[in-house]
Amino acid sequence: MTKDNWIESALRRVGELADEKIVLAEAALLCAFDERPDLDPERYGRHLADLVAELSRRDKLARMEVDDPDIGQRSDMLRQVLAGRYGYAGDEANYDDLRNADLAQVIDRRRGLPVALSILYIHAARAIGWMIEGLNFPGHFFVRLGVGGRAVILDPFAGGIERSIPELRQLMKAQSGNSAELKPEHFLALNNRQVLLRLQNNLKVRRIQEGDLKAAERTLRRMLWLAPDEAELWRENGILNMRLDNMLAARRSLLRFLDLSENETQRQRVAKLLQEIGHQLH
């Protein structure tokens, strides 16, 4: 089996896993290796292990003073390790750089998008048994760290600082206009597969914006390996393949969408697209 095939097989296995079994950072690195199969997986695996070891060391030191570090101590430790010791921060100067959504390049550069940086925070914290999750906040990814019924929202893009509700409201208005308001769904936790798709979606959207439809289709194909039952992804893949004039691939994807989707409006639209494809293939 070639290295390319091994990576594809590994990503497909992630797609078959129960969500709670997915290790976010490892899966995100597989996506990066799919982009560049020449990378050394062991080097990046060692870096993840170093993050965990450093956070664990600080946690053990804290436990020599108190039985169970509180939420403030834990958020401080995360900041000290990820932002302090290893220098991770948001890439404000080149936010739309594709490298910011590639976890291997984020590790190399210590710069990235909020969701990519958050994956590293989540990995380190979960590896030592802490409760942490990504939030369904629009336009900017945050993590929520919980301890004993208390929780804080951290912003890995800004060095892991804590964000208050007023700050989140202000950010929402800055992004979406003064009429925008925080809603309960903005504080829902995303599952692991959703976090991975959000990371990959950044690559897909930017490639479409740049007009690189072939690269966008490769990214979308990878998203389908990770989430083979996501109907909307199959619809997107079908439409993208139509734009690339890959009509057989488009038909396969749109037929799979019909197998999975219960959205009658979208099903009708896809049925019309399949008719168009049929006319072109005959």
PDB file of C-alpha atoms in Angstrom:
ATOM      1  CA  MET A   1       0.000   0.000   0.000  1.00  0.00           C
ATOM      2  CA  THR A   2       1.384   3.387  -0.987  1.00  0.00           C
ATOM      3  CA  LYS A   3       1.635   6.179   1.545  1.00  0.00           C
ATOM      4  CA  ASP A   4      -1.199   8.039  -0.219  1.00  0.00           C
ATOM      5  CA  ASN A   5      -3.446   4.990   0.043  1.00  0.00           C
ATOM      6  CA  TRP A   6      -2.509   4.477   3.679  1.00  0.00           C
ATOM      7  CA  ILE A   7      -3.565   8.024   4.504  1.00  0.00           C
ATOM      8  CA  GLU A   8      -6.863   7.631   2.667  1.00  0.00           C
ATOM      9  CA  SER A   9      -7.527   4.343   4.465  1.00  0.00           C
ATOM     10  CA  ALA A  10      -6.736   5.956   7.822  1.00  0.00           C
ATOM     11  CA  LEU A  11      -9.118   8.847   7.133  1.00  0.00           C
ATOM     12  CA  ARG A  12     -11.849   6.440   6.060  1.00  0.00           C
ATOM     13  CA  ARG A  13     -11.369   4.557   9.330  1.00  0.00           C
ATOM     14  CA  VAL A  14     -11.872   7.833  11.196  1.00  0.00           C
ATOM     15  CA  GLY A  15     -15.116   8.218   9.253  1.00  0.00           C
ATOM     16  CA  GLU A  16     -16.262   4.824  10.540  1.00  0.00           C
ATOM     17  CA  LEU A  17     -15.459   5.556  14.188  1.00  0.00           C
ATOM     18  CA  ALA A  18     -18.013   6.506  16.806  1.00  0.00           C
ATOM     19  CA  ASP A  19     -17.570  10.232  17.352  1.00  0.00           C
ATOM     20  CA  GLU A  20     -16.256   9.905  20.913  1.00  0.00           C
ATOM     21  CA  LYS A  21     -13.456   7.630  19.685  1.00  0.00           C
ATOM     22  CA  ILE A  22     -12.023  10.257  17.326  1.00  0.00           C
ATOM     23  CA  VAL A  23      -8.781  11.878  18.509  1.00  0.00           C
ATOM     24  CA  LEU A  24      -9.114  15.343  17.024  1.00  0.00           C
ATOM     25  CA  ALA A  25      -5.491  16.355  16.594  1.00  0.00           C
ATOM     26  CA  GLU A  26      -4.477  12.995  15.141  1.00  0.00           C
ATOM     27  CA  ALA A  27      -7.330  13.111  12.622  1.00  0.00           C
ATOM     28  CA  ALA A  28      -6.540  16.717  11.701  1.00  0.00           C
ATOM     29  CA  LEU A  29      -2.923  15.749  11.083  1.00  0.00           C
ATOM     30  CA  LEU A  30      -4.062  12.939   8.788  1.00  0.00           C
ATOM     31  CA  CYS A  31      -5.834  15.606   6.744  1.00  0.00           C
ATOM     32  CA  ALA A  32      -2.575  17.563   6.573  1.00  0.00           C
ATOM     33  CA  PHE A  33      -0.675  14.433   5.506  1.00  0.00           C
ATOM     34  CA  ASP A  34      -3.241  13.881   2.755  1.00  0.00           C
ATOM     35  CA  GLU A  35      -2.308  17.325   1.451  1.00  0.00           C
ATOM     36  CA  ARG A  36       1.426  16.547   1.669  1.00  0.00           C
ATOM     37  CA  PRO A  37       2.199  12.818   1.884  1.00  0.00           C
ATOM     38  CA  ASP A  38       5.944  13.551   2.197  1.00  0.00           C
ATOM     39  CA  LEU A  39       5.561  14.788   5.784  1.00  0.00           C
ATOM     40  CA  ASP A  40       6.970  12.750   8.671  1.00  0.00           C
ATOM     41  CA  PRO A  41       4.024  11.670  10.868  1.00  0.00           C
ATOM     42  CA  GLU A  42       6.305  10.699  13.743  1.00  0.00           C
ATOM     43  CA  ARG A  43       7.681  14.233  14.094  1.00  0.00           C
ATOM     44  CA  TYR A  44       4.213  15.705  14.511  1.00  0.00           C
ATOM     45  CA  GLY A  45       3.159  12.878  16.805  1.00  0.00           C
ATOM     46  CA  ARG A  46       6.122  13.676  19.037  1.00  0.00           C
ATOM     47  CA  HIS A  47       5.068  17.316  19.191  1.00  0.00           C
ATOM     48  CA  LEU A  48       1.557  16.374  20.313  1.00  0.00           C
ATOM     49  CA  ALA A  49       3.117  14.135  22.970  1.00  0.00           C
ATOM     50  CA  ASP A  50       5.320  17.037  24.113  1.00  0.00           C
ATOM     51  CA  LEU A  51       2.277  19.298  24.555  1.00  0.00           C
ATOM     52  CA  VAL A  52       0.560  16.651  26.661  1.00  0.00           C
ATOM     53  CA  ALA A  53       3.676  15.919  28.719  1.00  0.00           C
ATOM     54  CA  GLU A  54       4.233  19.604  29.534  1.00  0.00           C
ATOM     55  CA  LEU A  55       0.620  20.179  30.544  1.00  0.00           C
ATOM     56  CA  SER A  56       0.654  16.995  32.622  1.00  0.00           C
ATOM     57  CA  ARG A  57       3.860  18.100  34.359  1.00  0.00           C
ATOM     58  CA  ARG A  58       2.322  21.431  35.335  1.00  0.00           C
ATOM     59  CA  ASP A  59      -0.870  19.727  36.459  1.00  0.00           C
ATOM     60  CA  LYS A  60       1.086  17.382  38.731  1.00  0.00           C
ATOM     61  CA  LEU A  61       2.997  20.301  40.226  1.00  0.00           C
ATOM     62  CA  ALA A  62      -0.277  22.121  40.900  1.00  0.00           C
ATOM     63  CA  ARG A  63      -1.687  19.006  42.568  1.00  0.00           C
ATOM     64  CA  MET A  64       1.201  19.026  45.021  1.00  0.00           C
ATOM     65  CA  GLU A  65      -0.294  22.252  46.385  1.00  0.00           C
ATOM     66  CA  VAL A  66      -4.037  21.529  45.984  1.00  0.00           C
ATOM     67  CA  ASP A  67      -5.897  18.262  45.519  1.00  0.00           C
ATOM     68  CA  ASP A  68      -7.768  19.408  42.444  1.00  0.00           C
ATOM     69  CA  PRO A  69      -6.721  22.560  40.549  1.00  0.00           C
ATOM     70  CA  ASP A  70      -9.676  24.866  40.004  1.00  0.00           C
ATOM     71  CA  ILE A  71     -10.850  26.191  36.670  1.00  0.00           C
ATOM     72  CA  GLY A  72      -8.729  29.329  36.866  1.00  0.00           C
ATOM     73  CA  GLN A  73      -5.578  27.318  37.516  1.00  0.00           C
ATOM     74  CA  ARG A  74      -6.346  24.948  34.668  1.00  0.00           C
ATOM     75  CA  SER A  75      -7.022  27.707  32.155  1.00  0.00           C
ATOM     76  CA  ASP A  76      -3.779  29.378  33.249  1.00  0.00           C
ATOM     77  CA  MET A  77      -1.864  26.144  32.684  1.00  0.00           C
ATOM     78  CA  LEU A  78      -3.313  25.715  29.195  1.00  0.00           C
ATOM     79  CA  ARG A  79      -2.303  29.265  28.289  1.00  0.00           C
ATOM     80  CA  GLN A  80       1.156  28.838  29.781  1.00  0.00           C
ATOM     81  CA  VAL A  81       1.797  25.692  27.752  1.00  0.00           C
ATOM     82  CA  LEU A  82       0.166  26.428  24.380  1.00  0.00           C
ATOM     83  CA  ALA A  83       0.649  30.198  24.120  1.00  0.00           C
ATOM     84  CA  GLY A  84       3.557  30.652  26.512  1.00  0.00           C
ATOM     85  CA  ARG A  85       5.871  27.662  26.282  1.00  0.00           C
ATOM     86  CA  TYR A  86       5.131  26.809  22.645  1.00  0.00           C
ATOM     87  CA  GLY A  87       4.143  30.234  21.297  1.00  0.00           C
ATOM     88  CA  TYR A  88       0.852  29.383  19.607  1.00  0.00           C
ATOM     89  CA  ALA A  89      -1.183  32.394  18.494  1.00  0.00           C
ATOM     90  CA  GLY A  90      -3.600  33.482  15.814  1.00  0.00           C
ATOM     91  CA  ASP A  91      -2.268  34.610  12.446  1.00  0.00           C
ATOM     92  CA  GLU A  92      -3.828  38.061  12.358  1.00  0.00           C
ATOM     93  CA  ALA A  93      -1.544  39.343   9.621  1.00  0.00           C
ATOM     94  CA  ASN A  94      -2.372  36.567   7.134  1.00  0.00           C
ATOM     95  CA  TYR A  95      -5.689  35.220   8.377  1.00  0.00           C
ATOM     96  CA  ASP A  96      -6.788  33.748   5.019  1.00  0.00           C
ATOM     97  CA  ASP A  97      -3.489  31.964   4.380  1.00  0.00           C
ATOM     98  CA  LEU A  98      -4.317  28.322   3.610  1.00  0.00           C
ATOM     99  CA  ARG A  99      -1.512  27.215   5.915  1.00  0.00           C
ATOM    100  CA  ASN A 100      -3.585  28.397   8.882  1.00  0.00           C
ATOM    101  CA  ALA A 101      -6.061  25.538   8.332  1.00  0.00           C
ATOM    102  CA  ASP A 102      -3.395  22.846   7.882  1.00  0.00           C
ATOM    103  CA  LEU A 103      -2.526  21.485  11.334  1.00  0.00           C
ATOM    104  CA  ALA A 104       0.971  20.362  10.330  1.00  0.00           C
ATOM    105  CA  GLN A 105       1.802  23.851   9.082  1.00  0.00           C
ATOM    106  CA  VAL A 106       0.163  25.383  12.144  1.00  0.00           C
ATOM    107  CA  ILE A 107       2.533  23.303  14.270  1.00  0.00           C
ATOM    108  CA  ASP A 108       5.505  24.325  12.117  1.00  0.00           C
ATOM    109  CA  ARG A 109       4.645  28.040  12.159  1.00  0.00           C
ATOM    110  CA  ARG A 110       2.939  28.242  15.594  1.00  0.00           C
ATOM    111  CA  ARG A 111       0.239  30.286  13.865  1.00  0.00           C
ATOM    112  CA  GLY A 112      -3.220  29.340  12.674  1.00  0.00           C
ATOM    113  CA  LEU A 113      -6.962  29.822  12.520  1.00  0.00           C
ATOM    114  CA  PRO A 114      -9.027  29.692  15.723  1.00  0.00           C
ATOM    115  CA  VAL A 115     -10.311  26.177  14.997  1.00  0.00           C
ATOM    116  CA  ALA A 116      -6.843  24.779  14.241  1.00  0.00           C
ATOM    117  CA  LEU A 117      -5.365  26.249  17.419  1.00  0.00           C
ATOM    118  CA  SER A 118      -8.370  25.038  19.405  1.00  0.00           C
ATOM    119  CA  ILE A 119      -7.742  21.470  18.270  1.00  0.00           C
ATOM    120  CA  LEU A 120      -4.331  21.612  19.945  1.00  0.00           C
ATOM    121  CA  TYR A 121      -5.833  23.009  23.173  1.00  0.00           C
ATOM    122  CA  ILE A 122      -8.476  20.296  23.125  1.00  0.00           C
ATOM    123  CA  HIS A 123      -5.915  17.568  22.480  1.00  0.00           C
ATOM    124  CA  ALA A 124      -3.625  18.536  25.336  1.00  0.00           C
ATOM    125  CA  ALA A 125      -6.453  19.005  27.847  1.00  0.00           C
ATOM    126  CA  ARG A 126      -8.354  15.836  26.986  1.00  0.00           C
ATOM    127  CA  ALA A 127      -5.208  13.737  27.046  1.00  0.00           C
ATOM    128  CA  ILE A 128      -4.835  14.392  30.781  1.00  0.00           C
ATOM    129  CA  GLY A 129      -8.520  13.931  31.529  1.00  0.00           C
ATOM    130  CA  TRP A 130      -9.824  17.499  31.498  1.00  0.00           C
ATOM    131  CA  MET A 131     -13.265  18.370  30.141  1.00  0.00           C
ATOM    132  CA  ILE A 132     -13.009  20.674  27.128  1.00  0.00           C
ATOM    133  CA  GLU A 133     -15.092  21.167  23.988  1.00  0.00           C
ATOM    134  CA  GLY A 134     -15.361  23.357  20.927  1.00  0.00           C
ATOM    135  CA  LEU A 135     -18.288  25.770  20.630  1.00  0.00           C
ATOM    136  CA  ASN A 136     -20.692  26.353  17.761  1.00  0.00           C
ATOM    137  CA  PHE A 137     -19.934  30.075  17.713  1.00  0.00           C
ATOM    138  CA  PRO A 138     -20.271  31.641  14.247  1.00  0.00           C
ATOM    139  CA  GLY A 139     -17.236  33.137  12.588  1.00  0.00           C
ATOM    140  CA  HIS A 140     -14.770  32.488  15.404  1.00  0.00           C
ATOM    141  CA  PHE A 141     -13.936  29.240  17.173  1.00  0.00           C
ATOM    142  CA  PHE A 142     -13.731  29.077  20.960  1.00  0.00           C
ATOM    143  CA  VAL A 143     -13.256  26.288  23.477  1.00  0.00           C
ATOM    144  CA  ARG A 144     -15.073  25.787  26.754  1.00  0.00           C
ATOM    145  CA  LEU A 145     -13.130  24.350  29.676  1.00  0.00           C
ATOM    146  CA  GLY A 146     -15.172  22.860  32.495  1.00  0.00           C
ATOM    147  CA  VAL A 147     -14.332  21.893  36.057  1.00  0.00           C
ATOM    148  CA  GLY A 148     -16.803  20.823  38.748  1.00  0.00           C
ATOM    149  CA  GLY A 149     -19.862  22.563  37.378  1.00  0.00           C
ATOM    150  CA  ARG A 150     -18.001  25.729  36.396  1.00  0.00           C
ATOM    151  CA  ALA A 151     -16.891  26.658  32.872  1.00  0.00           C
ATOM    152  CA  VAL A 152     -14.851  29.318  31.122  1.00  0.00           C
ATOM    153  CA  ILE A 153     -14.663  30.154  27.425  1.00  0.00           C
ATOM    154  CA  LEU A 154     -11.129  30.453  26.070  1.00  0.00           C
ATOM    155  CA  ASP A 155      -9.931  32.091  22.865  1.00  0.00           C
ATOM    156  CA  PRO A 156      -6.896  30.187  21.509  1.00  0.00           C
ATOM    157  CA  PHE A 157      -6.550  32.711  18.665  1.00  0.00           C
ATOM    158  CA  ALA A 158      -5.876  35.409  21.270  1.00  0.00           C
ATOM    159  CA  GLY A 159      -3.400  33.396  23.314  1.00  0.00           C
ATOM    160  CA  GLY A 160      -5.989  31.389  25.239  1.00  0.00           C
ATOM    161  CA  ILE A 161      -7.441  34.335  27.169  1.00  0.00           C
ATOM    162  CA  GLU A 162     -10.840  33.996  28.831  1.00  0.00           C
ATOM    163  CA  ARG A 163     -13.771  35.624  27.039  1.00  0.00           C
ATOM    164  CA  SER A 164     -16.734  37.058  28.929  1.00  0.00           C
ATOM    165  CA  ILE A 165     -20.298  37.083  27.640  1.00  0.00           C
ATOM    166  CA  PRO A 166     -20.153  40.862  26.985  1.00  0.00           C
ATOM    167  CA  GLU A 167     -16.980  40.336  24.949  1.00  0.00           C
ATOM    168  CA  LEU A 168     -18.633  37.589  22.928  1.00  0.00           C
ATOM    169  CA  ARG A 169     -21.648  39.826  22.308  1.00  0.00           C
ATOM    170  CA  GLN A 170     -19.361  42.613  21.122  1.00  0.00           C
ATOM    171  CA  LEU A 171     -17.543  40.224  18.804  1.00  0.00           C
ATOM    172  CA  MET A 172     -20.841  38.998  17.386  1.00  0.00           C
ATOM    173  CA  LYS A 173     -21.955  42.546  16.617  1.00  0.00           C
ATOM    174  CA  ALA A 174     -18.595  43.385  15.045  1.00  0.00           C
ATOM    175  CA  GLN A 175     -18.911  40.390  12.747  1.00  0.00           C
ATOM    176  CA  SER A 176     -22.608  40.465  11.916  1.00  0.00           C
ATOM    177  CA  GLY A 177     -23.849  43.990  12.612  1.00  0.00           C
ATOM    178  CA  ASN A 178     -25.336  45.802  15.588  1.00  0.00           C
ATOM    179  CA  SER A 179     -28.619  43.921  15.345  1.00  0.00           C
ATOM    180  CA  ALA A 180     -26.911  40.560  15.887  1.00  0.00           C
ATOM    181  CA  GLU A 181     -27.408  38.948  19.283  1.00  0.00           C
ATOM    182  CA  LEU A 182     -26.040  35.907  21.042  1.00  0.00           C
ATOM    183  CA  LYS A 183     -28.283  32.861  20.870  1.00  0.00           C
ATOM    184  CA  PRO A 184     -28.308  29.639  22.912  1.00  0.00           C
ATOM    185  CA  GLU A 185     -27.159  27.625  19.881  1.00  0.00           C
ATOM    186  CA  HIS A 186     -23.934  29.632  19.784  1.00  0.00           C
ATOM    187  CA  PHE A 187     -22.920  27.927  23.024  1.00  0.00           C
ATOM    188  CA  LEU A 188     -23.713  24.372  21.976  1.00  0.00           C
ATOM    189  CA  ALA A 189     -20.769  22.000  21.920  1.00  0.00           C
ATOM    190  CA  LEU A 190     -19.627  20.643  18.580  1.00  0.00           C
ATOM    191  CA  ASN A 191     -18.792  16.970  18.345  1.00  0.00           C
ATOM    192  CA  ASN A 192     -15.405  15.828  17.079  1.00  0.00           C
ATOM    193  CA  ARG A 193     -16.514  15.190  13.516  1.00  0.00           C
ATOM    194  CA  GLN A 194     -18.108  18.633  13.304  1.00  0.00           C
ATOM    195  CA  VAL A 195     -14.859  20.255  14.467  1.00  0.00           C
ATOM    196  CA  LEU A 196     -12.874  18.415  11.798  1.00  0.00           C
ATOM    197  CA  LEU A 197     -15.362  19.415   9.120  1.00  0.00           C
ATOM    198  CA  ARG A 198     -15.216  23.038  10.252  1.00  0.00           C
ATOM    199  CA  LEU A 199     -11.425  22.965   9.896  1.00  0.00           C
ATOM    200  CA  GLN A 200     -11.582  21.417   6.421  1.00  0.00           C
ATOM    201  CA  ASN A 201     -14.379  23.738   5.359  1.00  0.00           C
ATOM    202  CA  ASN A 202     -11.985  26.664   5.736  1.00  0.00           C
ATOM    203  CA  LEU A 203      -9.750  25.086   3.097  1.00  0.00           C
ATOM    204  CA  LYS A 204     -12.664  24.261   0.798  1.00  0.00           C
ATOM    205  CA  VAL A 205     -14.169  27.755   0.914  1.00  0.00           C
ATOM    206  CA  ARG A 206     -10.860  29.516   0.341  1.00  0.00           C
ATOM    207  CA  ARG A 207     -10.030  27.278  -2.617  1.00  0.00           C
ATOM    208  CA  ILE A 208     -13.394  27.928  -4.206  1.00  0.00           C
ATOM    209  CA  GLN A 209     -12.858  31.660  -3.687  1.00  0.00           C
ATOM    210  CA  GLU A 210      -9.475  31.353  -5.396  1.00  0.00           C
ATOM    211  CA  GLY A 211     -11.037  29.445  -8.304  1.00  0.00           C
ATOM    212  CA  ASP A 212      -9.052  26.272  -7.588  1.00  0.00           C
ATOM    213  CA  LEU A 213     -12.005  23.923  -7.957  1.00  0.00           C
ATOM    214  CA  LYS A 214      -9.890  20.785  -8.297  1.00  0.00           C
ATOM    215  CA  ALA A 215      -8.234  21.426  -4.958  1.00  0.00           C
ATOM    216  CA  ALA A 216     -11.621  22.269  -3.437  1.00  0.00           C
ATOM    217  CA  GLU A 217     -13.005  18.954  -4.711  1.00  0.00           C
ATOM    218  CA  ARG A 218     -10.069  17.075  -3.161  1.00  0.00           C
ATOM    219  CA  THR A 219     -10.784  18.771   0.161  1.00  0.00           C
ATOM    220  CA  LEU A 220     -14.474  17.935  -0.116  1.00  0.00           C
ATOM    221  CA  ARG A 221     -13.625  14.315  -0.917  1.00  0.00           C
ATOM    222  CA  ARG A 222     -11.563  14.205   2.283  1.00  0.00           C
ATOM    223  CA  MET A 223     -14.499  15.640   4.225  1.00  0.00           C
ATOM    224  CA  LEU A 224     -16.628  12.800   2.875  1.00  0.00           C
ATOM    225  CA  TRP A 225     -14.087  10.250   4.090  1.00  0.00           C
ATOM    226  CA  LEU A 226     -14.443  11.779   7.547  1.00  0.00           C
ATOM    227  CA  ALA A 227     -18.242  12.072   7.423  1.00  0.00           C
ATOM    228  CA  PRO A 228     -19.601   9.611   4.845  1.00  0.00           C
ATOM    229  CA  ASP A 229     -23.191  10.021   6.005  1.00  0.00           C
ATOM    230  CA  GLU A 230     -23.362  13.815   5.673  1.00  0.00           C
ATOM    231  CA  ALA A 231     -25.914  14.291   2.917  1.00  0.00           C
ATOM    232  CA  GLU A 232     -25.113  17.957   2.298  1.00  0.00           C
ATOM    233  CA  LEU A 233     -21.486  17.145   1.567  1.00  0.00           C
ATOM    234  CA  TRP A 234     -22.551  14.703  -1.147  1.00  0.00           C
ATOM    235  CA  ARG A 235     -24.740  17.410  -2.708  1.00  0.00           C
ATOM    236  CA  GLU A 236     -21.857  19.898  -2.650  1.00  0.00           C
ATOM    237  CA  ASN A 237     -19.528  17.311  -4.132  1.00  0.00           C
ATOM    238  CA  GLY A 238     -21.981  16.597  -6.924  1.00  0.00           C
ATOM    239  CA  ILE A 239     -22.362  20.265  -7.824  1.00  0.00           C
ATOM    240  CA  LEU A 240     -18.601  20.835  -7.673  1.00  0.00           C
ATOM    241  CA  ASN A 241     -17.955  17.871  -9.961  1.00  0.00           C
ATOM    242  CA  MET A 242     -20.540  19.239 -12.383  1.00  0.00           C
ATOM    243  CA  ARG A 243     -18.577  22.494 -12.497  1.00  0.00           C
ATOM    244  CA  LEU A 244     -15.454  20.433 -13.195  1.00  0.00           C
ATOM    245  CA  ASP A 245     -17.312  18.534 -15.951  1.00  0.00           C
ATOM    246  CA  ASN A 246     -16.854  15.249 -14.057  1.00  0.00           C
ATOM    247  CA  MET A 247     -20.382  14.107 -14.790  1.00  0.00           C
ATOM    248  CA  LEU A 248     -20.090  10.488 -13.706  1.00  0.00           C
ATOM    249  CA  ALA A 249     -18.620  11.508 -10.348  1.00  0.00           C
ATOM    250  CA  ALA A 250     -21.309  14.192 -10.032  1.00  0.00           C
ATOM    251  CA  ARG A 251     -24.069  11.668 -10.655  1.00  0.00           C
ATOM    252  CA  ARG A 252     -22.678   9.233  -8.088  1.00  0.00           C
ATOM    253  CA  SER A 253     -22.511  11.964  -5.451  1.00  0.00           C
ATOM    254  CA  LEU A 254     -25.989  13.318  -6.145  1.00  0.00           C
ATOM    255  CA  LEU A 255     -27.513   9.826  -6.084  1.00  0.00           C
ATOM    256  CA  ARG A 256     -25.846   9.271  -2.719  1.00  0.00           C
ATOM    257  CA  PHE A 257     -27.364  12.549  -1.525  1.00  0.00           C
ATOM    258  CA  LEU A 258     -30.819  11.255  -2.462  1.00  0.00           C
ATOM    259  CA  ASP A 259     -30.142   8.092  -0.470  1.00  0.00           C
ATOM    260  CA  LEU A 260     -29.325  10.101   2.648  1.00  0.00           C
ATOM    261  CA  SER A 261     -31.380  13.307   2.567  1.00  0.00           C
ATOM    262  CA  GLU A 262     -34.922  13.845   3.808  1.00  0.00           C
ATOM    263  CA  ASN A 263     -34.990  17.496   2.708  1.00  0.00           C
ATOM    264  CA  GLU A 264     -37.707  17.387   0.058  1.00  0.00           C
ATOM    265  CA  THR A 265     -36.896  20.805  -1.405  1.00  0.00           C
ATOM    266  CA  GLN A 266     -33.248  19.891  -1.899  1.00  0.00           C
ATOM    267  CA  ARG A 267     -34.197  16.454  -3.218  1.00  0.00           C
ATOM    268  CA  GLN A 268     -36.306  18.061  -5.940  1.00  0.00           C
ATOM    269  CA  ARG A 269     -33.473  20.369  -6.938  1.00  0.00           C
ATOM    270  CA  VAL A 270     -31.009  17.488  -7.039  1.00  0.00           C
ATOM    271  CA  ALA A 271     -33.425  15.438  -9.145  1.00  0.00           C
ATOM    272  CA  LYS A 272     -33.378  18.254 -11.739  1.00  0.00           C
ATOM    273  CA  LEU A 273     -29.571  18.296 -11.666  1.00  0.00           C
ATOM    274  CA  LEU A 274     -29.545  14.555 -12.285  1.00  0.00           C
ATOM    275  CA  GLN A 275     -31.806  15.083 -15.286  1.00  0.00           C
ATOM    276  CA  GLU A 276     -29.336  17.628 -16.661  1.00  0.00           C
ATOM    277  CA  ILE A 277     -26.484  15.196 -16.143  1.00  0.00           C
ATOM    278  CA  GLY A 278     -28.474  12.466 -17.858  1.00  0.00           C
ATOM    279  CA  HIS A 279     -28.974  14.638 -20.931  1.00  0.00           C
ATOM    280  CA  GLN A 280     -25.242  15.403 -21.093  1.00  0.00           C
ATOM    281  CA  LEU A 281     -24.202  11.780 -20.689  1.00  0.00           C
ATOM    282  CA  HIS A 282     -26.433  10.564 -23.495  1.00  0.00           C
TER     283      HIS A 282
END
